[in-house]
Amino acid sequence: MNITFNNTRFFLSFIKFDIDVEYATLLEEFQKENWISWNYDTPMGHENPNWNLRYKLKEVQSPLLRSIQDYVQSDVVKQRAIDMLYSFNPAFQGLWSIEKDQLSQWANWHMEYMLDYPGFQLAPHNDYRRLICAGMIYFNQANDPAVATTFYHNRNMEDPMVLPNGIGTGWLAVNDYCNWHAGKNESNYNRYSALIGLTIKTPEEYNDR
């Protein structure tokens, strides 16, 4: 397995993830898992009419899916993501006023598998403030605009950019005003993906490091 980040526009990077696993194999593993509705721990004030169409994995059972998750969450990939963020300097360091090595200590790098049923819609948004950057890795069979994420330069949805998807394709974006984005599943099949991100640790997490 190997993952790379390639900048495509300001504060936005494409992901290429070479998994070396056939789509049919991944699909079979996903279908065996125990998916949990996103609703069960959604904080008050963050409700979405379509959350009942989004599910996630709390405990991954498949050894294959665990190996993918372990690789993506590894320190090697975390460092590549941080290197990508700082490639936007001086803008990124100016945004957070923190050195690269400090950011690695102060933030958690994480991945979570997602399942979005047909009909899922997520309106244009920025992410919550502790999230330094956020991204997705897609596991659908081929590039399909019906399950794509679209980026905009502002809340008025100017300069739209529909990102490619398909197995091993993805994106990572700095959580800033220029990266409003929207997601959907307008296809007739389930969209499997992984959410990834770098989140500022709570005081308790930082003290336990």
Tab-separated table of N, CA, C and O in Angstrom, residues 19-144:
chain	number	residue	atom	x	y	z
A	19	ILE	N	-3.971	0.583	-3.273
A	19	ILE	CA	-4.375	-0.409	-2.276
A	19	ILE	C	-4.002	-1.822	-2.707
A	19	ILE	O	-3.782	-2.697	-1.879
A	20	ASP	N	-3.960	-2.068	-4.001
A	20	ASP	CA	-3.672	-3.407	-4.536
A	20	ASP	C	-4.713	-4.431	-4.089
A	20	ASP	O	-4.383	-5.577	-3.761
A	21	VAL	N	-5.974	-4.009	-4.084
A	21	VAL	CA	-7.094	-4.889	-3.739
A	21	VAL	C	-8.187	-4.677	-4.781
A	21	VAL	O	-8.488	-3.533	-5.148
A	22	GLU	N	-8.778	-5.747	-5.265
A	22	GLU	CA	-9.856	-5.643	-6.243
A	22	GLU	C	-11.115	-5.059	-5.604
A	22	GLU	O	-11.397	-5.289	-4.413
A	23	TYR	N	-11.873	-4.326	-6.421
A	23	TYR	CA	-13.118	-3.726	-5.932
A	23	TYR	C	-14.061	-4.778	-5.368
A	23	TYR	O	-14.659	-4.579	-4.298
A	24	ALA	N	-14.220	-5.915	-6.041
A	24	ALA	CA	-15.144	-6.956	-5.580
A	24	ALA	C	-14.766	-7.469	-4.198
A	24	ALA	O	-15.637	-7.761	-3.366
A	25	THR	N	-13.481	-7.561	-3.942
A	25	THR	CA	-13.008	-8.014	-2.636
A	25	THR	C	-13.350	-6.994	-1.550
A	25	THR	O	-13.842	-7.350	-0.476
A	26	LEU	N	-13.086	-5.722	-1.833
A	26	LEU	CA	-13.429	-4.674	-0.879
A	26	LEU	C	-14.921	-4.650	-0.599
A	26	LEU	O	-15.354	-4.551	0.558
A	27	LEU	N	-15.723	-4.724	-1.661
A	27	LEU	CA	-17.173	-4.680	-1.505
A	27	LEU	C	-17.663	-5.818	-0.619
A	27	LEU	O	-18.505	-5.620	0.269
A	28	GLU	N	-17.136	-7.003	-0.826
A	28	GLU	CA	-17.529	-8.156	-0.018
A	28	GLU	C	-17.199	-7.924	1.464
A	28	GLU	O	-17.998	-8.235	2.349
A	29	GLU	N	-16.026	-7.352	1.724
A	29	GLU	CA	-15.638	-7.087	3.114
A	29	GLU	C	-16.526	-6.012	3.741
A	29	GLU	O	-16.941	-6.130	4.898
A	30	PHE	N	-16.819	-4.967	2.992
A	30	PHE	CA	-17.694	-3.910	3.508
A	30	PHE	C	-19.084	-4.464	3.853
A	30	PHE	O	-19.675	-4.092	4.876
A	31	GLN	N	-19.588	-5.340	3.014
A	31	GLN	CA	-20.950	-5.850	3.217
A	31	GLN	C	-21.066	-6.767	4.425
A	31	GLN	O	-22.163	-6.984	4.931
A	32	LYS	N	-19.956	-7.274	4.918
A	32	LYS	CA	-19.968	-8.145	6.098
A	32	LYS	C	-19.971	-7.352	7.409
A	32	LYS	O	-20.242	-7.917	8.470
A	33	GLU	N	-19.660	-6.069	7.339
A	33	GLU	CA	-19.445	-5.290	8.554
A	33	GLU	C	-20.758	-4.849	9.205
A	33	GLU	O	-21.804	-4.801	8.576
A	34	ASN	N	-20.645	-4.490	10.478
A	34	ASN	CA	-21.785	-4.014	11.262
A	34	ASN	C	-21.768	-2.492	11.264
A	34	ASN	O	-21.078	-1.856	12.067
A	35	TRP	N	-22.537	-1.898	10.367
A	35	TRP	CA	-22.563	-0.451	10.206
A	35	TRP	C	-23.533	0.177	11.203
A	35	TRP	O	-24.632	-0.329	11.422
A	36	ILE	N	-23.126	1.294	11.784
A	36	ILE	CA	-23.908	1.975	12.816
A	36	ILE	C	-24.350	3.332	12.287
A	36	ILE	O	-23.545	4.080	11.716
A	37	SER	N	-25.618	3.665	12.517
A	37	SER	CA	-26.145	4.940	12.046
A	37	SER	C	-25.373	6.104	12.644
A	37	SER	O	-25.054	6.130	13.827
A	38	TRP	N	-25.067	7.089	11.817
A	38	TRP	CA	-24.376	8.292	12.259
A	38	TRP	C	-25.168	8.989	13.359
A	38	TRP	O	-24.606	9.672	14.223
A	39	ASN	N	-26.480	8.830	13.373
A	39	ASN	CA	-27.348	9.553	14.309
A	39	ASN	C	-27.042	9.273	15.770
A	39	ASN	O	-27.338	10.089	16.630
A	40	TYR	N	-26.458	8.112	16.070
A	40	TYR	CA	-26.432	7.690	17.462
A	40	TYR	C	-25.597	8.585	18.368
A	40	TYR	O	-25.833	8.666	19.560
A	41	ASP	N	-24.612	9.316	17.824
A	41	ASP	CA	-23.841	10.219	18.670
A	41	ASP	C	-23.634	11.583	18.024
A	41	ASP	O	-22.668	12.274	18.285
A	42	THR	N	-24.583	11.984	17.155
A	42	THR	CA	-24.477	13.288	16.518
A	42	THR	C	-24.746	14.382	17.545
A	42	THR	O	-25.785	14.378	18.188
A	43	PRO	N	-23.807	15.337	17.741
A	43	PRO	CA	-24.022	16.385	18.735
A	43	PRO	C	-25.224	17.257	18.405
A	43	PRO	O	-25.558	17.456	17.240
A	44	MET	N	-25.874	17.759	19.430
A	44	MET	CA	-26.978	18.691	19.229
A	44	MET	C	-26.469	19.915	18.476
A	44	MET	O	-25.381	20.424	18.735
A	45	GLY	N	-27.265	20.393	17.527
A	45	GLY	CA	-26.870	21.535	16.725
A	45	GLY	C	-26.200	21.141	15.419
A	45	GLY	O	-25.938	21.985	14.582
A	46	HIS	N	-25.912	19.848	15.245
A	46	HIS	CA	-25.282	19.381	14.008
A	46	HIS	C	-26.181	18.396	13.261
A	46	HIS	O	-25.720	17.592	12.483
A	47	GLU	N	-27.485	18.452	13.521
A	47	GLU	CA	-28.388	17.524	12.859
A	47	GLU	C	-28.451	17.821	11.360
A	47	GLU	O	-28.269	18.948	10.928
A	48	ASN	N	-28.708	16.791	10.609
A	48	ASN	CA	-28.818	16.914	9.167
A	48	ASN	C	-29.966	16.008	8.721
A	48	ASN	O	-30.055	14.867	9.173
A	49	PRO	N	-30.844	16.478	7.857
A	49	PRO	CA	-31.982	15.643	7.442
A	49	PRO	C	-31.581	14.306	6.834
A	49	PRO	O	-32.356	13.372	6.823
A	50	ASN	N	-30.357	14.206	6.323
A	50	ASN	CA	-29.925	12.977	5.656
A	50	ASN	C	-29.004	12.114	6.502
A	50	ASN	O	-28.451	11.136	6.003
A	51	TRP	N	-28.810	12.458	7.776
A	51	TRP	CA	-27.923	11.633	8.599
A	51	TRP	C	-28.421	10.202	8.689
A	51	TRP	O	-27.645	9.278	8.915
A	52	ASN	N	-29.728	9.983	8.539
A	52	ASN	CA	-30.245	8.612	8.599
A	52	ASN	C	-29.804	7.778	7.403
A	52	ASN	O	-30.020	6.562	7.373
A	53	LEU	N	-29.158	8.403	6.424
A	53	LEU	CA	-28.619	7.687	5.264
A	53	LEU	C	-27.104	7.537	5.331
A	53	LEU	O	-26.503	7.000	4.401
A	54	ARG	N	-26.500	8.002	6.420
A	54	ARG	CA	-25.043	7.854	6.609
A	54	ARG	C	-24.765	6.930	7.785
A	54	ARG	O	-25.306	7.117	8.876
A	55	TYR	N	-23.878	5.962	7.553
A	55	TYR	CA	-23.501	4.987	8.576
A	55	TYR	C	-21.975	4.932	8.667
A	55	TYR	O	-21.267	5.344	7.749
A	56	LYS	N	-21.477	4.446	9.793
A	56	LYS	CA	-20.035	4.341	9.976
A	56	LYS	C	-19.689	3.070	10.735
A	56	LYS	O	-20.558	2.408	11.316
A	57	LEU	N	-18.398	2.738	10.712
A	57	LEU	CA	-17.896	1.577	11.442
A	57	LEU	C	-17.210	2.046	12.716
A	57	LEU	O	-16.242	2.805	12.658
A	58	LYS	N	-17.701	1.586	13.861
A	58	LYS	CA	-17.019	1.861	15.125
A	58	LYS	C	-15.937	0.822	15.401
A	58	LYS	O	-14.888	1.143	15.931
A	59	GLU	N	-16.217	-0.433	15.057
A	59	GLU	CA	-15.265	-1.515	15.278
A	59	GLU	C	-15.131	-2.323	13.991
A	59	GLU	O	-16.050	-3.031	13.592
A	60	VAL	N	-14.002	-2.206	13.344
A	60	VAL	CA	-13.761	-2.889	12.075
A	60	VAL	C	-13.418	-4.344	12.359
A	60	VAL	O	-12.505	-4.646	13.131
A	61	GLN	N	-14.145	-5.271	11.730
A	61	GLN	CA	-13.943	-6.700	11.938
A	61	GLN	C	-12.992	-7.312	10.905
A	61	GLN	O	-12.192	-8.178	11.223
A	62	SER	N	-13.080	-6.879	9.675
A	62	SER	CA	-12.312	-7.463	8.576
A	62	SER	C	-10.817	-7.203	8.746
A	62	SER	O	-10.393	-6.045	8.869
A	63	PRO	N	-9.983	-8.241	8.733
A	63	PRO	CA	-8.529	-8.020	8.779
A	63	PRO	C	-8.029	-7.152	7.623
A	63	PRO	O	-7.114	-6.339	7.808
A	64	LEU	N	-8.625	-7.318	6.441
A	64	LEU	CA	-8.220	-6.503	5.300
A	64	LEU	C	-8.525	-5.033	5.548
A	64	LEU	O	-7.668	-4.164	5.351
A	65	LEU	N	-9.745	-4.738	5.983
A	65	LEU	CA	-10.116	-3.344	6.227
A	65	LEU	C	-9.327	-2.756	7.388
A	65	LEU	O	-8.974	-1.569	7.360
A	66	ARG	N	-9.015	-3.571	8.388
A	66	ARG	CA	-8.187	-3.095	9.498
A	66	ARG	C	-6.776	-2.757	9.013
A	66	ARG	O	-6.174	-1.769	9.451
A	67	SER	N	-6.240	-3.579	8.101
A	67	SER	CA	-4.888	-3.312	7.605
A	67	SER	C	-4.846	-2.010	6.811
A	67	SER	O	-3.869	-1.253	6.895
A	68	ILE	N	-5.901	-1.731	6.040
A	68	ILE	CA	-5.984	-0.464	5.306
A	68	ILE	C	-6.062	0.701	6.288
A	68	ILE	O	-5.351	1.704	6.150
A	69	GLN	N	-6.915	0.568	7.297
A	69	GLN	CA	-7.064	1.628	8.292
A	69	GLN	C	-5.757	1.854	9.059
A	69	GLN	O	-5.349	3.003	9.280
A	70	ASP	N	-5.094	0.779	9.445
A	70	ASP	CA	-3.827	0.908	10.177
A	70	ASP	C	-2.783	1.638	9.340
A	70	ASP	O	-2.024	2.466	9.867
A	71	TYR	N	-2.738	1.334	8.046
A	71	TYR	CA	-1.766	2.009	7.190
A	71	TYR	C	-2.087	3.499	7.081
A	71	TYR	O	-1.196	4.348	7.248
A	72	VAL	N	-3.347	3.821	6.796
A	72	VAL	CA	-3.717	5.230	6.622
A	72	VAL	C	-3.473	6.015	7.905
A	72	VAL	O	-3.052	7.179	7.871
A	73	GLN	N	-3.706	5.386	9.070
A	73	GLN	CA	-3.531	6.073	10.343
A	73	GLN	C	-2.084	6.038	10.848
A	73	GLN	O	-1.801	6.545	11.937
A	74	SER	N	-1.183	5.478	10.086
A	74	SER	CA	0.200	5.325	10.529
A	74	SER	C	0.905	6.676	10.629
A	74	SER	O	0.490	7.682	10.024
A	75	ASP	N	1.994	6.702	11.389
A	75	ASP	CA	2.787	7.922	11.536
A	75	ASP	C	3.390	8.355	10.201
A	75	ASP	O	3.570	9.557	9.953
A	76	VAL	N	3.698	7.395	9.343
A	76	VAL	CA	4.267	7.725	8.032
A	76	VAL	C	3.283	8.545	7.211
A	76	VAL	O	3.636	9.595	6.634
A	77	VAL	N	2.034	8.103	7.146
A	77	VAL	CA	1.029	8.823	6.366
A	77	VAL	C	0.678	10.146	7.038
A	77	VAL	O	0.479	11.170	6.371
A	78	LYS	N	0.607	10.145	8.366
A	78	LYS	CA	0.357	11.399	9.100
A	78	LYS	C	1.407	12.440	8.733
A	78	LYS	O	1.072	13.597	8.464
A	79	GLN	N	2.669	12.042	8.690
A	79	GLN	CA	3.728	12.988	8.372
A	79	GLN	C	3.621	13.475	6.936
A	79	GLN	O	3.869	14.658	6.641
A	80	ARG	N	3.233	12.596	6.005
A	80	ARG	CA	3.050	13.026	4.613
A	80	ARG	C	1.936	14.066	4.521
A	80	ARG	O	2.042	15.041	3.765
A	81	ALA	N	0.866	13.854	5.275
A	81	ALA	CA	-0.242	14.817	5.268
A	81	ALA	C	0.211	16.157	5.836
A	81	ALA	O	-0.114	17.223	5.279
A	82	ILE	N	0.961	16.131	6.922
A	82	ILE	CA	1.450	17.372	7.518
A	82	ILE	C	2.420	18.075	6.572
A	82	ILE	O	2.376	19.312	6.426
A	83	ASP	N	3.272	17.316	5.907
A	83	ASP	CA	4.173	17.912	4.916
A	83	ASP	C	3.383	18.610	3.819
A	83	ASP	O	3.768	19.698	3.340
A	84	MET	N	2.279	17.982	3.401
A	84	MET	CA	1.438	18.604	2.384
A	84	MET	C	0.880	19.929	2.890
A	84	MET	O	0.895	20.946	2.184
A	85	LEU	N	0.392	19.961	4.135
A	85	LEU	CA	-0.175	21.191	4.688
A	85	LEU	C	0.852	22.317	4.684
A	85	LEU	O	0.553	23.452	4.296
A	86	TYR	N	2.074	21.998	5.095
A	86	TYR	CA	3.101	23.027	5.184
A	86	TYR	C	3.693	23.387	3.816
A	86	TYR	O	4.439	24.370	3.713
A	87	SER	N	3.360	22.630	2.788
A	87	SER	CA	3.779	23.029	1.443
A	87	SER	C	3.042	24.286	0.990
A	87	SER	O	3.448	24.923	0.020
A	88	PHE	N	1.965	24.638	1.695
A	88	PHE	CA	1.222	25.860	1.382
A	88	PHE	C	1.767	27.073	2.138
A	88	PHE	O	1.136	28.137	2.132
A	89	ASN	N	2.898	26.912	2.809
A	89	ASN	CA	3.479	28.035	3.547
A	89	ASN	C	3.865	29.183	2.611
A	89	ASN	O	4.184	28.937	1.441
A	90	PRO	N	3.831	30.436	3.128
A	90	PRO	CA	3.604	30.783	4.532
A	90	PRO	C	2.143	30.818	4.956
A	90	PRO	O	1.842	31.084	6.116
A	91	ALA	N	1.223	30.532	4.043
A	91	ALA	CA	-0.195	30.694	4.359
A	91	ALA	C	-0.660	29.745	5.466
A	91	ALA	O	-1.383	30.147	6.381
A	92	PHE	N	-0.254	28.463	5.396
A	92	PHE	CA	-0.759	27.517	6.391
A	92	PHE	C	-0.193	27.808	7.774
A	92	PHE	O	-0.938	27.851	8.759
A	93	GLN	N	1.110	28.024	7.874
A	93	GLN	CA	1.684	28.318	9.189
A	93	GLN	C	1.146	29.638	9.729
A	93	GLN	O	0.947	29.789	10.941
A	94	GLY	N	0.878	30.573	8.857
A	94	GLY	CA	0.267	31.825	9.292
A	94	GLY	C	-1.135	31.622	9.834
A	94	GLY	O	-1.578	32.339	10.741
A	95	LEU	N	-1.844	30.622	9.287
A	95	LEU	CA	-3.208	30.336	9.739
A	95	LEU	C	-3.219	29.776	11.152
A	95	LEU	O	-4.085	30.110	11.958
A	96	TRP	N	-2.241	28.910	11.466
A	96	TRP	CA	-2.238	28.215	12.753
A	96	TRP	C	-1.145	28.692	13.702
A	96	TRP	O	-1.192	28.365	14.905
A	97	SER	N	-0.155	29.421	13.213
A	97	SER	CA	0.946	29.927	14.051
A	97	SER	C	1.597	28.815	14.868
A	97	SER	O	1.757	28.912	16.090
A	98	ILE	N	1.957	27.741	14.159
A	98	ILE	CA	2.526	26.580	14.826
A	98	ILE	C	3.545	25.922	13.905
A	98	ILE	O	3.344	25.874	12.685
A	99	GLU	N	4.656	25.467	14.480
A	99	GLU	CA	5.680	24.793	13.698
A	99	GLU	C	5.247	23.367	13.354
A	99	GLU	O	4.416	22.765	14.032
A	100	LYS	N	5.842	22.830	12.299
A	100	LYS	CA	5.448	21.512	11.813
A	100	LYS	C	5.584	20.420	12.871
A	100	LYS	O	4.671	19.610	13.052
A	101	ASP	N	6.711	20.381	13.580
A	101	ASP	CA	6.897	19.326	14.567
A	101	ASP	C	5.935	19.459	15.739
A	101	ASP	O	5.515	18.468	16.336
A	102	GLN	N	5.549	20.677	16.088
A	102	GLN	CA	4.575	20.892	17.151
A	102	GLN	C	3.194	20.400	16.737
A	102	GLN	O	2.470	19.803	17.534
A	103	LEU	N	2.834	20.639	15.484
A	103	LEU	CA	1.519	20.206	15.011
A	103	LEU	C	1.371	18.698	15.124
A	103	LEU	O	0.312	18.188	15.515
A	104	SER	N	2.414	17.977	14.804
A	104	SER	CA	2.367	16.521	14.904
A	104	SER	C	2.085	16.066	16.327
A	104	SER	O	1.383	15.076	16.549
A	105	GLN	N	2.607	16.799	17.316
A	105	GLN	CA	2.386	16.449	18.713
A	105	GLN	C	1.003	16.865	19.196
A	105	GLN	O	0.425	16.210	20.059
A	106	TRP	N	0.487	17.943	18.675
A	106	TRP	CA	-0.743	18.532	19.195
A	106	TRP	C	-2.010	18.037	18.503
A	106	TRP	O	-3.114	18.415	18.899
A	107	ALA	N	-1.875	17.204	17.480
A	107	ALA	CA	-3.055	16.802	16.707
A	107	ALA	C	-3.096	15.294	16.485
A	107	ALA	O	-2.056	14.638	16.356
A	108	ASN	N	-4.304	14.738	16.463
A	108	ASN	CA	-4.541	13.328	16.156
A	108	ASN	C	-4.852	13.171	14.673
A	108	ASN	O	-5.640	13.936	14.101
A	109	TRP	N	-4.264	12.151	14.055
A	109	TRP	CA	-4.537	11.788	12.659
A	109	TRP	C	-5.420	10.554	12.687
A	109	TRP	O	-5.107	9.565	13.351
A	110	HIS	N	-6.555	10.583	11.998
A	110	HIS	CA	-7.551	9.521	12.165
A	110	HIS	C	-8.259	9.197	10.849
A	110	HIS	O	-8.269	10.004	9.911
A	111	MET	N	-8.849	8.014	10.806
A	111	MET	CA	-9.610	7.540	9.649
A	111	MET	C	-10.813	6.750	10.132
A	111	MET	O	-10.724	5.996	11.114
A	112	GLU	N	-11.931	6.922	9.454
A	112	GLU	CA	-13.153	6.196	9.813
A	112	GLU	C	-13.903	5.818	8.529
A	112	GLU	O	-14.096	6.660	7.643
A	113	TYR	N	-14.295	4.552	8.423
A	113	TYR	CA	-15.051	4.095	7.254
A	113	TYR	C	-16.481	4.618	7.300
A	113	TYR	O	-17.115	4.649	8.362
A	114	MET	N	-16.991	4.988	6.106
A	114	MET	CA	-18.342	5.528	5.992
A	114	MET	C	-19.132	4.770	4.927
A	114	MET	O	-18.569	4.277	3.950
A	115	LEU	N	-20.438	4.723	5.137
A	115	LEU	CA	-21.383	4.162	4.163
A	115	LEU	C	-22.497	5.177	3.973
A	115	LEU	O	-23.209	5.517	4.925
A	116	ASP	N	-22.652	5.676	2.745
A	116	ASP	CA	-23.722	6.612	2.410
A	116	ASP	C	-24.688	5.934	1.449
A	116	ASP	O	-24.305	5.560	0.335
A	117	TYR	N	-25.937	5.797	1.885
A	117	TYR	CA	-26.953	5.167	1.048
A	117	TYR	C	-27.423	6.133	-0.043
A	117	TYR	O	-27.274	7.360	0.089
A	118	PRO	N	-27.994	5.596	-1.129
A	118	PRO	CA	-28.552	6.468	-2.165
A	118	PRO	C	-29.534	7.470	-1.570
A	118	PRO	O	-30.345	7.124	-0.709
A	119	GLY	N	-29.431	8.706	-2.015
A	119	GLY	CA	-30.272	9.777	-1.495
A	119	GLY	C	-29.564	10.673	-0.496
A	119	GLY	O	-30.077	11.744	-0.146
A	120	PHE	N	-28.380	10.249	-0.034
A	120	PHE	CA	-27.650	11.064	0.930
A	120	PHE	C	-27.234	12.395	0.300
A	120	PHE	O	-26.754	12.431	-0.825
A	121	GLN	N	-27.428	13.477	1.053
A	121	GLN	CA	-27.017	14.810	0.622
A	121	GLN	C	-26.414	15.545	1.816
A	121	GLN	O	-26.941	15.493	2.918
A	122	LEU	N	-25.309	16.222	1.584
A	122	LEU	CA	-24.695	17.057	2.616
A	122	LEU	C	-24.448	18.422	1.997
A	122	LEU	O	-23.670	18.562	1.047
A	123	ALA	N	-25.132	19.433	2.514
A	123	ALA	CA	-25.084	20.774	1.941
A	123	ALA	C	-23.686	21.383	2.072
A	123	ALA	O	-22.880	20.941	2.900
A	124	PRO	N	-23.380	22.404	1.277
A	124	PRO	CA	-22.070	23.059	1.386
A	124	PRO	C	-21.798	23.522	2.813
A	124	PRO	O	-22.658	24.103	3.474
A	125	HIS	N	-20.565	23.274	3.264
A	125	HIS	CA	-20.223	23.543	4.664
A	125	HIS	C	-18.710	23.641	4.830
A	125	HIS	O	-17.950	23.187	3.981
A	126	ASN	N	-18.288	24.217	5.936
A	126	ASN	CA	-16.952	24.034	6.477
A	126	ASN	C	-17.079	23.083	7.659
A	126	ASN	O	-18.175	22.846	8.168
A	127	ASP	N	-15.953	22.544	8.104
A	127	ASP	CA	-15.995	21.577	9.190
A	127	ASP	C	-15.756	22.254	10.542
A	127	ASP	O	-15.429	23.438	10.613
A	128	TYR	N	-15.933	21.481	11.616
A	128	TYR	CA	-15.837	22.059	12.956
A	128	TYR	C	-14.404	22.525	13.236
A	128	TYR	O	-13.437	22.035	12.666
A	129	ARG	N	-14.262	23.481	14.133
A	129	ARG	CA	-13.038	24.262	14.235
A	129	ARG	C	-11.823	23.491	14.732
A	129	ARG	O	-10.691	23.879	14.473
A	130	ARG	N	-12.001	22.407	15.506
A	130	ARG	CA	-10.844	21.632	15.950
A	130	ARG	C	-10.228	20.831	14.805
A	130	ARG	O	-9.109	20.336	14.932
A	131	LEU	N	-10.941	20.706	13.724
A	131	LEU	CA	-10.461	19.931	12.579
A	131	LEU	C	-9.563	20.809	11.711
A	131	LEU	O	-10.016	21.742	11.064
A	132	ILE	N	-8.269	20.500	11.720
A	132	ILE	CA	-7.297	21.282	10.962
A	132	ILE	C	-7.438	21.028	9.471
A	132	ILE	O	-7.398	21.947	8.652
A	133	CYS	N	-7.588	19.772	9.115
A	133	CYS	CA	-7.832	19.403	7.719
A	133	CYS	C	-8.732	18.182	7.705
A	133	CYS	O	-8.786	17.419	8.675
A	134	ALA	N	-9.442	18.011	6.621
A	134	ALA	CA	-10.355	16.880	6.471
A	134	ALA	C	-10.243	16.335	5.063
A	134	ALA	O	-9.864	17.057	4.133
A	135	GLY	N	-10.575	15.063	4.910
A	135	GLY	CA	-10.503	14.466	3.587
A	135	GLY	C	-11.328	13.213	3.471
A	135	GLY	O	-11.953	12.761	4.434
A	136	MET	N	-11.319	12.669	2.274
A	136	MET	CA	-12.034	11.429	1.981
A	136	MET	C	-11.181	10.561	1.064
A	136	MET	O	-10.431	11.078	0.228
A	137	ILE	N	-11.335	9.260	1.236
A	137	ILE	CA	-10.818	8.276	0.286
A	137	ILE	C	-12.007	7.462	-0.182
A	137	ILE	O	-12.772	6.939	0.649
A	138	TYR	N	-12.189	7.351	-1.487
A	138	TYR	CA	-13.349	6.660	-2.047
A	138	TYR	C	-13.022	5.204	-2.354
A	138	TYR	O	-11.902	4.877	-2.747
A	139	PHE	N	-14.056	4.357	-2.225
A	139	PHE	CA	-13.892	2.941	-2.545
A	139	PHE	C	-14.936	2.466	-3.553
A	139	PHE	O	-15.125	1.261	-3.715
A	140	ASN	N	-15.637	3.392	-4.228
A	140	ASN	CA	-16.542	2.983	-5.294
A	140	ASN	C	-15.731	2.526	-6.499
A	140	ASN	O	-14.554	2.865	-6.650
A	141	GLN	N	-16.359	1.754	-7.374
A	141	GLN	CA	-15.625	1.040	-8.423
A	141	GLN	C	-14.940	1.961	-9.417
A	141	GLN	O	-13.823	1.680	-9.871
A	142	ALA	N	-15.600	3.053	-9.793
A	142	ALA	CA	-15.047	3.934	-10.828
A	142	ALA	C	-15.495	5.361	-10.576
A	142	ALA	O	-16.415	5.614	-9.788
A	143	ASN	N	-14.839	6.301	-11.253
A	143	ASN	CA	-15.200	7.705	-11.108
A	143	ASN	C	-16.652	7.921	-11.528
A	143	ASN	O	-17.061	7.522	-12.621
A	144	ASP	N	-17.435	8.555	-10.654
A	144	ASP	CA	-18.861	8.727	-10.905
A	144	ASP	C	-19.300	10.076	-10.342
A	144	ASP	O	-19.286	10.275	-9.119
